[in-house]
Coordinates of C-alpha atoms in Angstrom, one line a residue:
M1 CA 8.7 -28.9 24.4
K2 CA 8.7 -29.0 20.6
P3 CA 6.1 -27.5 18.3
V4 CA 3.2 -29.7 17.3
V5 CA 0.9 -29.8 14.3
G6 CA -2.8 -30.4 14.7
M7 CA -6.4 -29.7 13.5
V8 CA -8.6 -27.0 14.9
V9 CA -11.8 -28.7 16.4
S10 CA -13.3 -25.7 18.2
N11 CA -13.1 -21.9 17.9
K12 CA -16.1 -20.9 19.9
M13 CA -14.0 -18.9 22.4
Q14 CA -12.6 -15.4 22.0
K15 CA -8.9 -15.6 21.1
S16 CA -8.7 -19.3 21.9
V17 CA -9.0 -22.5 19.9
V18 CA -8.9 -26.2 20.7
V19 CA -6.5 -28.2 18.6
A20 CA -6.5 -32.0 18.2
V21 CA -3.0 -33.5 17.8
D22 CA -2.7 -37.1 16.6
R23 CA 0.4 -39.2 17.4
L24 CA 1.3 -42.7 16.3
F25 CA 3.2 -45.1 18.3
H26 CA 4.1 -48.8 18.2
N27 CA 2.6 -51.2 20.7
K28 CA 5.3 -53.9 21.2
L29 CA 2.9 -56.4 22.9
F30 CA 0.5 -56.6 19.9
N31 CA 3.0 -55.4 17.3
R32 CA 0.5 -52.8 16.0
Y33 CA 0.6 -49.1 15.5
V34 CA -1.8 -47.2 17.7
K35 CA -3.2 -43.7 17.1
R36 CA -3.8 -41.4 20.1
T37 CA -5.3 -38.0 20.1
S38 CA -4.6 -35.2 22.5
K39 CA -6.5 -31.9 22.6
F40 CA -4.7 -28.7 23.5
M41 CA -6.1 -25.2 24.0
A42 CA -4.1 -22.6 22.2
H43 CA -4.1 -18.8 22.0
D44 CA -5.3 -17.3 18.7
E45 CA -4.7 -13.5 19.1
H46 CA -6.6 -12.3 16.0
N47 CA -9.3 -15.0 15.8
L48 CA -8.1 -16.2 12.3
C49 CA -8.5 -20.0 12.9
N50 CA -11.6 -21.8 11.7
I51 CA -12.7 -25.4 12.4
G52 CA -10.8 -27.8 10.1
D53 CA -7.7 -25.6 9.8
R54 CA -4.3 -27.3 10.1
V55 CA -2.1 -25.2 12.5
R56 CA 1.3 -25.3 14.1
L57 CA 1.5 -24.7 17.8
D58 CA 4.4 -23.3 19.8
P59 CA 4.7 -23.7 23.5
S60 CA 4.5 -20.6 25.7
R61 CA 4.2 -19.5 29.2
P62 CA 0.9 -20.4 30.9
L63 CA -1.7 -18.0 29.6
S64 CA -4.6 -19.4 31.7
K65 CA -5.5 -22.6 33.6
H66 CA -5.5 -24.7 30.4
K67 CA -3.8 -22.6 27.8
H68 CA 0.0 -23.2 27.4
W69 CA 0.3 -23.0 23.6
V70 CA 0.2 -20.3 20.9
V71 CA -0.9 -20.7 17.3
A72 CA 2.3 -20.0 15.4
E73 CA 1.0 -20.3 11.9
I74 CA -1.9 -21.7 9.9
L75 CA -0.5 -24.3 7.6
K76 CA -3.7 -25.0 5.6
K77 CA -7.1 -23.3 5.6
A78 CA -10.2 -25.4 5.7
R79 CA -12.5 -25.4 2.8
I80 CA -15.7 -23.8 4.1
Y81 CA -19.0 -24.5 2.3
V82 CA -20.9 -21.4 1.4
P83 CA -24.4 -22.0 0.1
P84 CA -25.3 -20.3 -3.1
E85 CA -27.6 -17.3 -2.8
P86 CA -31.2 -17.8 -3.9
I87 CA -32.1 -16.7 -7.4
T88 CA -34.3 -13.6 -7.4
K89 CA -36.5 -12.7 -10.3
T90 CA -36.2 -9.2 -11.5
H91 CA -39.6 -9.0 -13.3
D92 CA -43.1 -8.9 -11.8
L93 CA -45.4 -11.9 -12.0
A94 CA -48.2 -9.8 -13.7
P95 CA -48.2 -10.0 -17.5
P96 CA -46.8 -7.0 -19.3
S97 CA -49.3 -4.4 -20.4
S98 CA -49.5 -3.6 -24.1
S99 CA -50.8 -0.1 -23.9

């Protein structure tokens, strides 16, 4: 098997990710291109992958019932939205004393 490139769709497991791989093929009957998606479970040793990352998978020996791939490299990290921290006021609400 050759290496495949896909997008991480789940990383909720320890040391494992689910990667969606799209492929495009030509349907001769309708003369159209059709997109199909396959999902592969892959081993991520150091838990570096996040949802939305583009990764390259290499085939490996069977690691579990469904895991036969290893994350070789992360090609592009996903942009993760980090909400801004709330603004905190440093002064008290009481008026300053003039004594």
